[in-house]
Coordinates of C-alpha atoms and ligand atoms in Angstrom, one line a residue:
M104 CA 51.3 8.0 10.2
T105 CA 51.4 4.3 9.6
D106 CA 49.6 2.5 6.8
S107 CA 48.0 -0.8 7.4
K108 CA 45.7 -2.5 4.8
N109 CA 43.1 0.1 3.9
T110 CA 43.5 2.4 6.8
A111 CA 46.2 4.8 8.1
T112 CA 46.6 5.5 11.8
L113 CA 47.3 9.1 12.8
T114 CA 48.3 9.9 16.4
V115 CA 47.2 13.4 17.5
H116 CA 48.1 14.5 21.0
G117 CA 48.6 10.9 22.1
K118 CA 45.3 9.6 20.7
E119 CA 45.1 7.4 17.6
Y120 CA 42.6 7.9 14.7
E121 CA 41.9 5.4 11.9
L122 CA 41.7 7.1 8.5
P123 CA 40.4 5.3 5.4
V124 CA 42.9 4.9 2.6
H125 CA 41.5 4.9 -1.0
S126 CA 43.3 3.2 -3.9
P127 CA 43.1 4.9 -7.3
T128 CA 43.2 3.0 -10.7
A129 CA 46.6 4.6 -11.1
G130 CA 48.9 6.7 -8.9
P131 CA 49.5 7.0 -5.2
D132 CA 46.9 6.0 -2.6
V133 CA 45.1 8.8 -0.8
V134 CA 44.4 9.1 2.9
D135 CA 40.8 10.3 3.4
I136 CA 40.9 13.0 6.1
R137 CA 37.3 14.3 5.6
K138 CA 36.2 13.3 9.1
L139 CA 39.5 14.2 10.8
Y140 CA 38.5 17.6 12.1
G141 CA 35.2 16.3 13.4
Q142 CA 37.0 13.4 15.2
A143 CA 40.3 14.9 16.2
G144 CA 39.7 18.7 16.1
V145 CA 42.8 19.3 13.9
F146 CA 43.2 20.5 10.3
T147 CA 45.9 19.3 7.8
Y148 CA 48.3 21.9 6.5
D149 CA 49.4 21.9 2.8
P150 CA 50.0 25.3 1.2
G151 CA 50.3 25.0 -2.5
F152 CA 48.4 21.6 -2.3
T153 CA 51.6 19.7 -2.9
S154 CA 50.2 16.6 -1.2
T155 CA 46.4 17.1 -1.4
A156 CA 44.0 15.4 -3.7
S157 CA 41.1 17.9 -4.0
C158 CA 38.6 15.7 -5.8
D159 CA 38.2 12.4 -7.6
S160 CA 38.3 12.5 -11.3
T161 CA 38.3 10.1 -14.3
I162 CA 39.5 12.5 -17.0
T163 CA 43.3 12.9 -17.0
Y164 CA 46.1 11.0 -15.3
I165 CA 49.7 12.2 -15.0
D166 CA 52.7 10.1 -13.8
G167 CA 55.3 12.7 -13.2
E168 CA 58.1 10.2 -12.6
K169 CA 57.5 8.4 -15.9
G170 CA 56.6 11.5 -17.9
E171 CA 53.2 10.1 -18.8
L172 CA 50.1 12.1 -19.6
L173 CA 46.9 10.1 -20.3
H174 CA 43.5 11.5 -21.3
R175 CA 40.8 8.9 -20.4
G176 CA 43.7 6.4 -20.6
Y177 CA 45.0 7.4 -24.0
P178 CA 48.6 8.7 -24.1
I179 CA 49.1 12.3 -25.2
D180 CA 51.7 11.4 -27.8
Q181 CA 49.3 9.0 -29.6
L182 CA 46.5 11.6 -29.4
A183 CA 48.8 14.3 -30.8
E184 CA 49.9 12.1 -33.6
K185 CA 46.8 10.2 -34.6
S186 CA 43.8 12.2 -33.3
H187 CA 42.8 15.9 -33.7
F188 CA 41.6 18.5 -31.3
L189 CA 37.9 18.2 -31.7
E190 CA 38.1 14.4 -31.2
V191 CA 40.1 15.0 -28.1
C192 CA 37.5 17.4 -26.9
Y193 CA 34.8 14.7 -27.4
L194 CA 37.0 12.3 -25.5
L195 CA 37.6 14.6 -22.6
L196 CA 33.9 15.6 -22.4
Y197 CA 32.3 12.2 -22.8
G198 CA 34.9 9.7 -21.7
E199 CA 35.3 7.7 -24.9
L200 CA 36.6 8.1 -28.4
P201 CA 33.6 8.9 -30.6
A202 CA 32.2 6.7 -33.3
A203 CA 32.4 8.4 -36.8
K204 CA 28.7 9.6 -36.7
D205 CA 29.1 10.9 -33.2
L206 CA 32.2 12.8 -34.1
E207 CA 30.5 14.2 -37.2
Q208 CA 27.6 15.4 -35.1
F209 CA 29.8 16.9 -32.5
E210 CA 31.9 18.8 -35.1
T211 CA 28.7 20.1 -36.6
T212 CA 27.4 21.3 -33.2
I213 CA 30.7 23.0 -32.4
T214 CA 30.9 24.6 -35.9
R215 CA 27.4 26.0 -35.5
H216 CA 28.2 27.7 -32.2
T217 CA 31.2 29.6 -33.3
M218 CA 29.6 33.0 -33.9
L219 CA 29.4 35.5 -31.1
H220 CA 26.3 37.5 -30.2
E221 CA 26.7 40.6 -32.4
Q222 CA 26.3 42.9 -29.4
M223 CA 29.4 41.4 -27.8
Q224 CA 31.5 43.6 -30.2
Y225 CA 30.7 46.5 -27.9
F226 CA 32.5 44.8 -25.1
Y227 CA 35.6 44.8 -27.2
R228 CA 35.3 48.4 -28.1
G229 CA 35.2 49.3 -24.5
F230 CA 38.8 48.2 -24.0
R231 CA 41.8 50.3 -24.8
R232 CA 43.5 49.2 -28.0
D233 CA 46.7 48.4 -26.1
A234 CA 44.9 46.1 -23.7
H235 CA 46.6 42.7 -23.4
P236 CA 44.4 40.1 -25.2
M237 CA 44.2 38.1 -21.9
A238 CA 42.6 41.1 -20.2
I239 CA 40.0 41.2 -23.0
M240 CA 39.4 37.5 -22.8
V241 CA 38.8 37.5 -19.0
G242 CA 36.2 40.3 -19.6
V243 CA 34.5 38.9 -22.7
V244 CA 34.2 35.4 -21.4
G245 CA 32.8 36.6 -18.1
A246 CA 30.3 38.8 -20.1
M247 CA 29.0 35.6 -21.9
S248 CA 26.9 35.1 -18.8
A249 CA 25.0 38.3 -19.7
F250 CA 24.3 36.9 -23.2
Y251 CA 23.6 33.2 -22.9
H252 CA 21.0 33.0 -20.1
D253 CA 19.6 29.8 -21.5
S254 CA 22.7 27.9 -20.5
T255 CA 23.5 29.2 -17.1
D256 CA 21.2 26.9 -15.0
I257 CA 23.8 24.4 -13.8
S258 CA 21.1 22.1 -12.3
D259 CA 20.0 21.2 -15.9
P260 CA 22.3 18.7 -17.6
R261 CA 21.2 19.9 -21.1
Q262 CA 22.0 23.5 -20.2
R263 CA 25.4 22.4 -18.9
E264 CA 26.1 20.6 -22.2
V265 CA 25.0 23.7 -24.3
A266 CA 27.3 25.9 -22.2
S267 CA 30.2 23.5 -22.7
H268 CA 29.6 23.5 -26.5
R269 CA 29.3 27.3 -26.6
L270 CA 32.6 27.8 -24.7
I271 CA 34.6 25.4 -26.8
A272 CA 33.1 26.8 -30.0
K273 CA 33.3 30.5 -29.3
M274 CA 36.7 30.6 -27.6
P275 CA 38.6 30.7 -31.0
T276 CA 36.4 33.6 -32.1
I277 CA 36.8 35.4 -28.8
A278 CA 40.6 35.0 -28.8
A279 CA 40.9 35.9 -32.5
W280 CA 38.8 39.0 -32.0
A281 CA 40.9 40.0 -28.9
Y282 CA 43.9 39.9 -31.3
K283 CA 42.1 41.8 -34.1
Y284 CA 41.0 44.5 -31.6
H285 CA 44.5 44.7 -30.2
T286 CA 46.0 45.2 -33.7
G287 CA 43.4 47.6 -34.9
Q288 CA 42.0 45.4 -37.7
P289 CA 38.4 44.6 -38.3
F290 CA 36.9 41.5 -36.8
V291 CA 36.7 38.4 -39.1
Y292 CA 33.7 36.2 -38.7
P293 CA 34.0 32.4 -38.5
R294 CA 33.4 30.2 -41.5
N295 CA 31.6 26.9 -41.3
D296 CA 33.5 25.2 -44.1
L297 CA 36.8 25.4 -42.2
D298 CA 38.0 23.0 -39.5
Y299 CA 38.5 24.3 -35.9
A300 CA 42.2 25.2 -36.2
S301 CA 42.0 26.6 -39.8
N302 CA 39.0 28.8 -38.8
F303 CA 41.0 30.2 -35.9
L304 CA 44.1 31.0 -38.1
R305 CA 41.9 32.6 -40.7
M306 CA 40.0 34.7 -38.1
C307 CA 43.4 35.9 -36.8
F308 CA 45.2 36.6 -40.1
S309 CA 42.6 37.3 -42.8
V310 CA 41.8 40.9 -43.6
P311 CA 38.9 42.2 -45.8
A312 CA 41.5 43.4 -48.3
E313 CA 43.1 40.0 -48.6
E314 CA 41.9 36.5 -47.9
Y315 CA 44.2 34.3 -45.8
E316 CA 44.9 30.9 -47.5
V317 CA 45.3 28.4 -44.6
N318 CA 48.3 26.2 -45.1
P319 CA 47.2 22.7 -44.0
I320 CA 50.5 22.0 -42.4
L321 CA 50.3 25.1 -40.2
S322 CA 46.7 24.3 -39.4
R323 CA 47.8 20.8 -38.3
A324 CA 50.5 22.3 -36.2
M325 CA 48.0 24.7 -34.6
D326 CA 45.6 21.8 -34.0
R327 CA 48.5 19.9 -32.3
I328 CA 49.2 22.9 -30.0
F329 CA 45.5 22.9 -29.0
T330 CA 45.6 19.1 -28.4
L331 CA 48.8 19.3 -26.3
H332 CA 47.3 21.9 -24.0
A333 CA 43.7 20.5 -23.8
D334 CA 43.8 19.3 -20.2
H335 CA 46.2 18.7 -17.3
E336 CA 44.2 17.4 -14.4
Q337 CA 44.0 19.6 -11.2
N338 CA 46.4 22.4 -12.1
A339 CA 46.0 26.0 -10.8
S340 CA 43.5 27.3 -13.4
T341 CA 41.4 24.0 -13.4
S342 CA 41.3 24.1 -9.6
T343 CA 40.3 27.7 -9.8
V344 CA 37.4 26.8 -12.1
R345 CA 36.4 24.0 -9.8
L346 CA 36.5 26.2 -6.7
A347 CA 34.6 29.0 -8.4
S348 CA 31.9 26.6 -9.6
S349 CA 31.6 24.9 -6.2
S350 CA 29.6 27.9 -5.1
G351 CA 27.1 27.3 -7.9
A352 CA 28.4 30.2 -10.1
N353 CA 27.5 30.0 -13.8
P354 CA 30.0 28.3 -16.1
F355 CA 31.0 31.5 -18.0
A356 CA 32.0 33.3 -14.8
C357 CA 33.9 30.2 -13.7
I358 CA 35.8 29.8 -16.9
A359 CA 36.7 33.6 -16.8
A360 CA 38.2 32.9 -13.4
G361 CA 40.2 30.1 -14.9
I362 CA 41.5 32.4 -17.6
A363 CA 42.5 34.9 -15.0
C364 CA 44.5 32.3 -13.1
L365 CA 46.1 30.9 -16.3
W366 CA 47.5 34.4 -17.1
G367 CA 50.3 34.2 -14.4
P368 CA 53.9 33.6 -15.6
A369 CA 54.2 30.5 -13.3
H370 CA 51.3 28.9 -15.3
G371 CA 50.0 29.7 -18.8
G372 CA 51.9 33.1 -19.0
A373 CA 55.1 31.1 -19.1
N374 CA 55.0 30.7 -22.9
Q375 CA 55.1 34.5 -23.4
A376 CA 57.7 34.9 -20.7
C377 CA 59.8 32.1 -22.3
L378 CA 59.9 33.6 -25.7
E379 CA 60.8 37.0 -24.2
M380 CA 63.6 35.3 -22.3
L381 CA 64.9 33.6 -25.5
E382 CA 64.8 37.0 -27.2
E383 CA 66.6 38.6 -24.3
I384 CA 69.3 35.9 -24.3
G385 CA 69.7 36.6 -28.0
S386 CA 72.7 34.4 -28.8
V387 CA 74.1 31.1 -27.5
D388 CA 77.2 32.7 -26.0
R389 CA 75.1 34.4 -23.4
I390 CA 73.5 31.2 -22.2
P391 CA 76.0 30.6 -19.3
E392 CA 75.2 34.0 -17.9
Y393 CA 71.4 33.2 -17.8
I394 CA 72.0 29.7 -16.4
A395 CA 74.1 31.3 -13.6
R396 CA 71.3 33.8 -12.9
A397 CA 68.7 31.0 -12.7
K398 CA 70.9 29.1 -10.1
D399 CA 71.5 32.2 -8.0
K400 CA 69.4 32.2 -4.9
N401 CA 69.6 36.0 -4.7
D402 CA 68.3 36.5 -8.2
P403 CA 64.5 36.1 -8.8
F404 CA 65.2 35.0 -12.4
R405 CA 64.0 31.5 -13.4
L406 CA 64.5 29.7 -16.7
M407 CA 61.0 30.1 -18.1
G408 CA 59.6 27.0 -19.8
F409 CA 61.6 24.9 -17.3
G410 CA 60.4 22.9 -14.3
H411 CA 57.0 21.5 -13.4
R412 CA 55.2 20.7 -10.2
V413 CA 54.3 17.2 -11.3
Y414 CA 56.8 16.2 -14.1
K415 CA 60.1 15.2 -12.5
N416 CA 61.6 13.4 -15.5
F417 CA 60.3 15.0 -18.7
D418 CA 57.2 16.7 -19.9
P419 CA 55.8 14.4 -22.7
R420 CA 54.1 17.5 -24.3
A421 CA 57.5 19.2 -24.6
K422 CA 58.9 16.3 -26.7
V423 CA 56.1 16.6 -29.3
M424 CA 56.3 20.4 -29.2
K425 CA 60.0 20.3 -30.0
Q426 CA 59.5 18.0 -33.0
S427 CA 56.6 20.3 -34.1
A428 CA 58.9 23.4 -33.9
D429 CA 61.4 21.8 -36.2
E430 CA 58.7 20.8 -38.7
V431 CA 57.0 24.2 -38.8
L432 CA 60.2 26.1 -39.2
D433 CA 61.3 23.7 -41.9
L434 CA 58.0 24.2 -43.7
L435 CA 58.3 28.0 -43.4
G436 CA 61.8 27.8 -44.8
V437 CA 63.1 29.5 -41.6
E438 CA 66.7 28.5 -41.4
N439 CA 68.8 29.1 -38.4
N440 CA 66.1 30.6 -36.3
P441 CA 68.1 32.3 -33.5
K442 CA 65.5 31.6 -30.8
L443 CA 65.3 28.0 -31.7
Q444 CA 69.1 27.7 -31.6
V445 CA 69.2 29.4 -28.2
A446 CA 66.4 27.2 -27.0
K447 CA 68.1 24.0 -28.1
E448 CA 71.4 25.0 -26.7
L449 CA 69.9 26.3 -23.5
E450 CA 68.1 23.0 -23.0
K451 CA 71.3 21.1 -23.6
E452 CA 73.4 23.1 -21.3
A453 CA 70.8 23.2 -18.5
L454 CA 70.3 19.4 -18.7
Q455 CA 74.0 18.9 -18.2
D456 CA 74.1 21.2 -15.2
P457 CA 73.9 19.4 -11.8
Y458 CA 71.6 22.2 -10.4
F459 CA 68.8 21.3 -12.9
A460 CA 69.4 17.6 -12.7
E461 CA 69.2 17.5 -8.9
K462 CA 66.1 19.6 -8.8
K463 CA 64.6 17.5 -11.7
L464 CA 64.0 20.6 -13.9
F465 CA 63.2 19.8 -17.5
P466 CA 61.7 21.8 -20.4
N467 CA 57.9 22.0 -20.1
V468 CA 55.2 22.4 -22.8
D469 CA 55.9 26.2 -22.9
F470 CA 59.5 25.9 -23.8
Y471 CA 59.1 25.3 -27.5
S472 CA 55.4 26.4 -28.1
G473 CA 56.3 30.1 -28.4
I474 CA 58.8 29.5 -31.2
I475 CA 56.1 27.7 -33.3
L476 CA 53.5 30.4 -32.5
E477 CA 55.9 33.2 -33.4
A478 CA 56.9 31.5 -36.7
M479 CA 53.1 31.3 -37.5
G480 CA 52.9 35.0 -37.1
F481 CA 51.5 35.4 -33.6
P482 CA 52.8 38.2 -31.3
T483 CA 53.9 37.0 -27.9
S484 CA 50.8 38.6 -26.3
M485 CA 48.7 36.0 -28.1
F486 CA 50.5 33.0 -26.7
T487 CA 48.6 32.8 -23.4
P488 CA 45.2 33.4 -25.1
I489 CA 46.0 30.4 -27.3
F490 CA 46.7 28.3 -24.2
A491 CA 43.4 29.5 -22.7
L492 CA 41.5 28.6 -25.9
S493 CA 43.0 25.1 -25.8
R494 CA 42.5 24.5 -22.1
T495 CA 38.8 25.6 -22.2
V496 CA 37.8 22.0 -23.0
G497 CA 39.8 20.8 -20.0
W498 CA 38.2 23.3 -17.7
V499 CA 34.7 22.6 -19.1
S500 CA 35.1 18.8 -18.8
Q501 CA 36.4 19.1 -15.2
W502 CA 33.5 21.5 -14.4
K503 CA 30.9 19.1 -15.9
E504 CA 32.4 16.2 -14.0
M505 CA 32.3 18.1 -10.7
I506 CA 28.7 19.4 -11.1
A507 CA 27.4 15.9 -11.8
D508 CA 29.3 14.4 -8.8
P509 CA 26.8 13.8 -5.9
Q510 CA 29.6 14.5 -3.4
N511 CA 30.0 18.1 -4.8
K512 CA 30.0 20.7 -2.1
I513 CA 31.4 24.2 -1.8
G514 CA 35.2 24.3 -1.6
R515 CA 36.2 25.9 1.7
P516 CA 39.8 25.4 2.8
R517 CA 40.8 26.1 6.4
Q518 CA 43.9 27.9 7.6
L519 CA 46.7 27.9 10.1
Y520 CA 46.0 31.2 11.8
L521 CA 49.1 33.1 13.1
G522 CA 47.5 36.5 13.6
E523 CA 46.5 38.4 16.8
T524 CA 44.1 36.7 19.2
L525 CA 41.1 38.5 20.7
R526 CA 41.8 42.1 21.7
D527 CA 39.6 45.1 22.5
Y528 CA 39.1 47.9 20.0
V529 CA 41.2 51.0 20.8
D530 CA 39.6 54.5 20.3
I531 CA 41.6 56.5 17.7
E532 CA 42.8 59.1 20.3
N533 CA 44.4 56.4 22.4
R534 CA 46.4 54.7 19.6
Ligands
LIG681 N1 64.6 27.9 -13.1 C1 65.4 27.9 -12.0 N2 65.1 27.2 -10.8 C2 63.9 26.7 -10.7 C3 63.0 26.7 -11.8 C4 63.4 27.3 -13.0 N3 62.5 27.4 -14.0 N4 61.9 26.0 -11.4 C5 62.1 25.6 -10.2 N5 63.3 26.0 -9.8 C6 63.9 25.7 -8.5 C7 63.4 26.5 -7.4 O1 64.2 27.7 -7.2 C8 63.4 25.6 -6.2 O2 64.7 25.6 -5.7 P1 65.0 25.4 -4.1 O3 64.4 24.1 -3.7 O4 66.5 25.5 -4.0 O5 64.3 26.6 -3.4 C9 63.2 24.2 -6.8 O6 63.6 24.3 -8.1 C10 61.7 23.8 -6.7 O7 60.9 24.9 -7.2 P2 59.4 25.2 -6.7 O8 59.1 26.6 -7.2 O9 59.3 24.9 -5.3 O10 58.6 24.2 -7.6 P3 57.1 24.3 -7.9 O11 56.6 22.9 -8.1 O12 56.4 25.1 -6.8 O13 57.0 25.2 -9.2 C11 56.9 25.8 -11.5 C12 56.8 24.7 -10.5 C13 56.5 25.4 -12.9 C14 56.0 27.0 -11.0 C15 58.4 26.3 -11.5 O14 59.3 25.2 -12.0 C16 58.6 27.5 -12.4 O15 58.5 28.7 -11.9 N6 59.0 27.4 -13.7 C17 59.1 28.5 -14.6 C18 57.7 28.9 -15.1 C19 57.2 27.9 -16.1 O16 57.8 27.5 -17.0 N7 55.9 27.6 -15.9 C20 55.1 26.7 -16.8 C21 54.7 25.4 -16.2 S1 54.1 24.2 -17.4 C22 52.7 25.0 -18.1 C23 51.6 25.3 -17.1 O17 51.4 24.6 -16.0 O18 50.9 26.3 -17.3

């Protein structure tokens, strides 16, 4: 394929086809192949979508080489340091940083939507107590479509907005209740005088017998974890949400699909897997053994919290997370946390190893987040639900953008078929 000005020429079976090339505001140009099948009768082939732009978007930009993550143009490290989660939610949803009065109104709206329909408690009670909180979240979020009918008409922009607010507002309650159910403690209702992160911490850790005093530094660290996970352009779960919604399905069903996708250990499940790995390694002297295993082609083991499809230099979220881990452990007076020691040494040794350098594998956002969450008191099973809670705003913003896009049509990939060709049915006695 050759590129000339704003077209690319593709030769298929000796015949040339001109394909438009679009230039983004940042990042690589894209070759527009939408008419290719109609003109040339061929599909393109890209399992895992390593070279395919599935949509246009104005929300999030990642430069994997530079280690840059921008939300609506603002770098993640500035947002993590100077902003806070609900402001970032507003930015992702509406495209601009809010004026003070708009932020106040948005925060009030979110705060007023945090309660769950009382009958939703019965959904929780239907699960086994040992259910993974992610299993509960997939079910309960999907069930929201049975409770909030007045925000399922996706053709109505106001209903779309209400659904977005409900999802962002109720997700902390849903996740906290999944945790409470899992541990056998009574559900704790949200409180309107608390900020988003403090409310979540209290709903997780307060019990009727004893009020939980929210430490503002821990609440700030929680808020930062939410912010760092808020959106990440067209990753697997976001693409799942977009694909599910392309059929016109209601937003609650689509976000439940996103949660299901996030659960996997290659995606959001990596934070749980990473902490379990650090625990298994146990002490710094065992690190070489695990590095050797990660490099061994015949061993399926991978260093969890390492590597990324897009970042090939460093993950800017991991930098902030590492700093936060130090701060939180310091605050909690945790000295010589063995997992943090193993994590830091593992990072150091892996980065010096040519295998990881050549393959451009660096710690990702999940490498240090588990250490902070564990220090706050969360069990590993809550790590991925907290990721889901944080990413909800990203899913919802991408969903809203997609529905409002006049080019929106059902997603329907094609395939390279390698199966049997036409053959006649054989009666059972003749097989
Ligand atoms: N440990 C050891 N080797 C690795 C690792 C790892 N963590 N990650 C990639 N590699 C190797 C892999 O074996 C392959 O080697 P080769 O080319 O010799 O076959 C090469 O690096 C490229 O890997 P890939 O699987 O083709 O790369 P990918 O872009 O498809 O996968 C990834 C990206 C994140 C799924 C992968 O790096 C991984 O499995 N990491 C561990 C899980 C993890 O931490 N996931 C969280 C990602 S960030 C948060 C999120 O997105 O939810």
